[in-house]
PDB file of C-alpha atoms in Angstrom:
ATOM      1  CA  UNK A   8     -28.913  -0.520   0.906  1.00 94.00           C
ATOM      2  CA  UNK A   9     -27.228   2.549  -0.988  1.00 97.00           C
ATOM      3  CA  UNK A  10     -26.493   5.724   1.024  1.00 97.00           C
ATOM      4  CA  UNK A  11     -26.189   9.425   1.041  1.00 98.00           C
ATOM      5  CA  UNK A  12     -29.653   9.817  -1.025  1.00 97.00           C
ATOM      6  CA  UNK A  13     -30.963  13.055   0.329  1.00 97.00           C
ATOM      7  CA  UNK A  14     -29.873  15.405  -2.060  1.00 97.00           C
ATOM      8  CA  UNK A  15     -30.298  18.460   0.500  1.00 97.00           C
ATOM      9  CA  UNK A  16     -27.312  17.054   2.395  1.00 96.00           C
ATOM     10  CA  UNK A  17     -24.028  17.276   1.326  1.00 96.00           C
ATOM     11  CA  UNK A  18     -21.780  14.485   2.287  1.00 97.00           C
ATOM     12  CA  UNK A  19     -19.320  15.399   4.700  1.00 97.00           C
ATOM     13  CA  UNK A  20     -17.524  13.548   7.181  1.00 97.00           C
ATOM     14  CA  UNK A  21     -19.826  13.060   9.644  1.00 97.00           C
ATOM     15  CA  UNK A  22     -22.460  11.954   7.254  1.00 97.00           C
ATOM     16  CA  UNK A  23     -19.957   9.804   5.926  1.00 97.00           C
ATOM     17  CA  UNK A  24     -19.061   7.940   8.586  1.00 97.00           C
ATOM     18  CA  UNK A  25     -23.227   7.774   9.566  1.00 96.00           C
ATOM     19  CA  UNK A  26     -23.495   6.076   6.083  1.00 96.00           C
ATOM     20  CA  UNK A  27     -20.140   3.583   6.235  1.00 97.00           C
ATOM     21  CA  UNK A  28     -20.501   2.344   9.724  1.00 97.00           C
ATOM     22  CA  UNK A  29     -17.610   0.191  10.307  1.00 97.00           C
ATOM     23  CA  UNK A  30     -16.179   0.466   7.182  1.00 98.00           C
ATOM     24  CA  UNK A  31     -15.361   4.281   8.070  1.00 98.00           C
ATOM     25  CA  UNK A  32     -11.468   3.727   9.233  1.00 98.00           C
ATOM     26  CA  UNK A  33     -11.069   2.235   5.509  1.00 98.00           C
ATOM     27  CA  UNK A  34     -12.652   5.208   3.729  1.00 98.00           C
ATOM     28  CA  UNK A  35     -10.441   7.309   5.966  1.00 97.00           C
ATOM     29  CA  UNK A  36      -7.273   5.783   5.227  1.00 98.00           C
ATOM     30  CA  UNK A  37      -8.269   5.456   1.408  1.00 98.00           C
ATOM     31  CA  UNK A  38      -8.641   9.090   1.111  1.00 97.00           C
ATOM     32  CA  UNK A  39      -5.471   9.909   2.805  1.00 97.00           C
ATOM     33  CA  UNK A  40      -3.321   7.173   0.990  1.00 97.00           C
ATOM     34  CA  UNK A  41      -4.680   8.436  -2.557  1.00 97.00           C
ATOM     35  CA  UNK A  42      -4.628  12.057  -1.680  1.00 97.00           C
ATOM     36  CA  UNK A  43      -0.528  12.412  -1.826  1.00 96.00           C
ATOM     37  CA  UNK A  44       2.072  10.604  -3.853  1.00 96.00           C
ATOM     38  CA  UNK A  45       2.095   8.525  -5.966  1.00 95.00           C
ATOM     39  CA  UNK A  46      -1.844   8.858  -6.623  1.00 97.00           C
ATOM     40  CA  UNK A  47      -2.642  12.343  -5.914  1.00 97.00           C
ATOM     41  CA  UNK A  48      -6.225  11.790  -6.271  1.00 98.00           C
ATOM     42  CA  UNK A  49      -9.022  14.400  -5.299  1.00 97.00           C
ATOM     43  CA  UNK A  50     -12.758  13.217  -3.876  1.00 97.00           C
ATOM     44  CA  UNK A  51     -15.403  15.147  -5.451  1.00 97.00           C
ATOM     45  CA  UNK A  52     -18.819  14.489  -4.044  1.00 98.00           C
ATOM     46  CA  UNK A  53     -21.840  14.757  -6.182  1.00 97.00           C
ATOM     47  CA  UNK A  54     -25.392  14.580  -6.612  1.00 98.00           C
ATOM     48  CA  UNK A  55     -26.544  12.608  -9.635  1.00 97.00           C
ATOM     49  CA  UNK A  56     -30.104  12.764 -10.255  1.00 96.00           C
ATOM     50  CA  UNK A  57     -30.206  10.048 -12.334  1.00 95.00           C
ATOM     51  CA  UNK A  58     -29.280   7.745  -9.452  1.00 95.00           C
ATOM     52  CA  UNK A  59     -30.779   9.822  -7.104  1.00 97.00           C
ATOM     53  CA  UNK A  60     -27.722   9.726  -4.549  1.00 98.00           C
ATOM     54  CA  UNK A  61     -24.804  11.259  -3.720  1.00 98.00           C
ATOM     55  CA  UNK A  62     -21.394   9.726  -5.665  1.00 98.00           C
ATOM     56  CA  UNK A  63     -18.036  10.503  -5.415  1.00 98.00           C
ATOM     57  CA  UNK A  64     -15.633  11.104  -8.332  1.00 98.00           C
ATOM     58  CA  UNK A  65     -11.763  10.190  -7.980  1.00 98.00           C
ATOM     59  CA  UNK A  66      -9.793  11.944 -10.388  1.00 98.00           C
ATOM     60  CA  UNK A  67      -6.017  12.909 -10.687  1.00 97.00           C
ATOM     61  CA  UNK A  68      -5.094  15.655 -13.343  1.00 94.00           C
ATOM     62  CA  UNK A  69      -9.030  15.776 -14.710  1.00 94.00           C
ATOM     63  CA  UNK A  70      -8.930  11.830 -15.272  1.00 95.00           C
ATOM     64  CA  UNK A  71     -11.405   9.963 -13.432  1.00 97.00           C
ATOM     65  CA  UNK A  72      -9.818   6.850 -11.892  1.00 98.00           C
ATOM     66  CA  UNK A  73     -12.860   5.245  -9.769  1.00 98.00           C
ATOM     67  CA  UNK A  74     -16.211   5.995  -8.404  1.00 98.00           C
ATOM     68  CA  UNK A  75     -17.157   5.506  -4.802  1.00 98.00           C
ATOM     69  CA  UNK A  76     -20.598   5.142  -3.561  1.00 98.00           C
ATOM     70  CA  UNK A  77     -21.708   4.788   0.188  1.00 98.00           C
ATOM     71  CA  UNK A  78     -23.705   1.637   1.141  1.00 97.00           C
ATOM     72  CA  UNK A  79     -24.791   0.695   4.832  1.00 95.00           C
ATOM     73  CA  UNK A  80     -21.383  -0.752   6.365  1.00 95.00           C
ATOM     74  CA  UNK A  81     -19.554  -0.578   3.018  1.00 97.00           C
ATOM     75  CA  UNK A  82     -18.415   1.465   0.211  1.00 98.00           C
ATOM     76  CA  UNK A  83     -17.815   0.214  -3.280  1.00 98.00           C
ATOM     77  CA  UNK A  84     -15.784   1.475  -6.190  1.00 98.00           C
ATOM     78  CA  UNK A  85     -16.246   1.039  -9.600  1.00 98.00           C
ATOM     79  CA  UNK A  86     -13.551   1.296 -12.387  1.00 98.00           C
ATOM     80  CA  UNK A  87     -14.190   1.417 -15.754  1.00 98.00           C
ATOM     81  CA  UNK A  88     -11.519   0.493 -18.498  1.00 98.00           C
ATOM     82  CA  UNK A  89     -11.824  -0.270 -22.241  1.00 97.00           C
ATOM     83  CA  UNK A  90     -10.718  -3.952 -23.846  1.00 94.00           C
ATOM     84  CA  UNK A  91      -7.156  -2.481 -24.431  1.00 96.00           C
ATOM     85  CA  UNK A  92      -6.446  -1.052 -21.120  1.00 95.00           C
ATOM     86  CA  UNK A  93      -8.195  -3.710 -18.848  1.00 96.00           C
ATOM     87  CA  UNK A  94      -6.271  -6.537 -20.546  1.00 95.00           C
ATOM     88  CA  UNK A  95      -3.523  -5.834 -17.863  1.00 96.00           C
ATOM     89  CA  UNK A  96      -5.615  -6.549 -14.686  1.00 97.00           C
ATOM     90  CA  UNK A  97      -4.800  -9.921 -16.008  1.00 95.00           C
ATOM     91  CA  UNK A  98      -1.327  -9.518 -14.662  1.00 96.00           C
ATOM     92  CA  UNK A  99      -2.074  -7.973 -11.456  1.00 97.00           C
ATOM     93  CA  UNK A 100      -1.585  -9.381  -8.095  1.00 97.00           C
ATOM     94  CA  UNK A 101      -4.832  -9.052  -6.886  1.00 98.00           C
ATOM     95  CA  UNK A 102      -7.755 -11.771  -5.606  1.00 97.00           C
ATOM     96  CA  UNK A 103      -8.238 -14.076  -8.436  1.00 97.00           C
ATOM     97  CA  UNK A 104     -12.263 -13.113  -8.088  1.00 97.00           C
ATOM     98  CA  UNK A 105     -11.472  -9.541  -9.110  1.00 97.00           C
ATOM     99  CA  UNK A 106      -9.550 -10.792 -12.005  1.00 97.00           C
ATOM    100  CA  UNK A 107     -12.857 -13.236 -12.948  1.00 97.00           C
ATOM    101  CA  UNK A 108     -15.590 -10.571 -12.388  1.00 97.00           C
ATOM    102  CA  UNK A 109     -13.764  -8.383 -14.813  1.00 97.00           C
ATOM    103  CA  UNK A 110     -13.641 -11.310 -17.475  1.00 96.00           C
ATOM    104  CA  UNK A 111     -17.077 -11.883 -16.674  1.00 97.00           C
ATOM    105  CA  UNK A 112     -18.228  -8.318 -16.682  1.00 97.00           C
ATOM    106  CA  UNK A 113     -20.841  -7.219 -19.394  1.00 96.00           C
ATOM    107  CA  UNK A 114     -19.588  -4.267 -21.029  1.00 97.00           C
ATOM    108  CA  UNK A 115     -21.812  -0.684 -21.053  1.00 96.00           C
ATOM    109  CA  UNK A 116     -21.076   0.637 -24.281  1.00 97.00           C
ATOM    110  CA  UNK A 117     -17.277   0.243 -24.457  1.00 97.00           C
ATOM    111  CA  UNK A 118     -16.168   0.550 -21.079  1.00 98.00           C
ATOM    112  CA  UNK A 119     -16.167  -2.311 -18.903  1.00 98.00           C
ATOM    113  CA  UNK A 120     -16.673  -1.979 -14.857  1.00 98.00           C
ATOM    114  CA  UNK A 121     -14.778  -3.919 -12.380  1.00 98.00           C
ATOM    115  CA  UNK A 122     -16.599  -2.713  -8.922  1.00 98.00           C
ATOM    116  CA  UNK A 123     -15.155  -3.599  -5.582  1.00 98.00           C
ATOM    117  CA  UNK A 124     -17.014  -4.076  -2.023  1.00 98.00           C
ATOM    118  CA  UNK A 125     -14.790  -2.708   0.595  1.00 98.00           C
ATOM    119  CA  UNK A 126     -15.587  -3.227   4.197  1.00 98.00           C
ATOM    120  CA  UNK A 127     -12.447  -3.226   5.962  1.00 97.00           C
ATOM    121  CA  UNK A 128      -8.696  -1.779   5.890  1.00 97.00           C
ATOM    122  CA  UNK A 129      -7.534  -5.092   4.726  1.00 97.00           C
ATOM    123  CA  UNK A 130      -9.240  -4.712   1.641  1.00 97.00           C
ATOM    124  CA  UNK A 131      -7.416  -1.550   0.219  1.00 98.00           C
ATOM    125  CA  UNK A 132      -4.381  -3.436  -1.168  1.00 98.00           C
ATOM    126  CA  UNK A 133      -6.199  -4.620  -4.303  1.00 98.00           C
ATOM    127  CA  UNK A 134      -8.107  -1.195  -4.708  1.00 98.00           C
ATOM    128  CA  UNK A 135      -4.602   0.493  -4.492  1.00 98.00           C
ATOM    129  CA  UNK A 136      -3.033  -1.794  -6.989  1.00 98.00           C
ATOM    130  CA  UNK A 137      -5.971  -1.588  -9.381  1.00 98.00           C
ATOM    131  CA  UNK A 138      -5.609   2.496  -8.945  1.00 98.00           C
ATOM    132  CA  UNK A 139      -2.001   2.548  -9.532  1.00 97.00           C
ATOM    133  CA  UNK A 140      -2.883   0.485 -12.658  1.00 98.00           C
ATOM    134  CA  UNK A 141      -5.266   3.019 -13.845  1.00 97.00           C
ATOM    135  CA  UNK A 142      -3.335   5.836 -13.319  1.00 97.00           C
ATOM    136  CA  UNK A 143      -0.729   4.088 -15.799  1.00 95.00           C
ATOM    137  CA  UNK A 144      -3.276   3.712 -18.957  1.00 91.00           C
TER     138      UNK A 144
END
């Protein structure tokens, strides 16, 4: 179940940790890793009325790299690619299941989503590879 659904409770480390439960260490590691070179990504938590939840926009130099949402015991990251920019995903050394999910994803307008569920620190390897790829596009 999606977490952080109270508009009046702005996400802070304690509320995010409560929402993520056992995946909190992975979130902390991700936040630390991507805030420094070569990524230099910042997290911006905002309330979105259409989804009635707080979402985190991960940005670098004004470009949205991915979206992050908190779920019960894990978090989701969603990347959006065009057909052209997503073509290089097939060449990345990532879990074939991610490649298959992207290949079969239904486009949203001209954008094709790729969503990863992150439960443990070991799940971050593919996320970081995809993040590096997205930044290069």
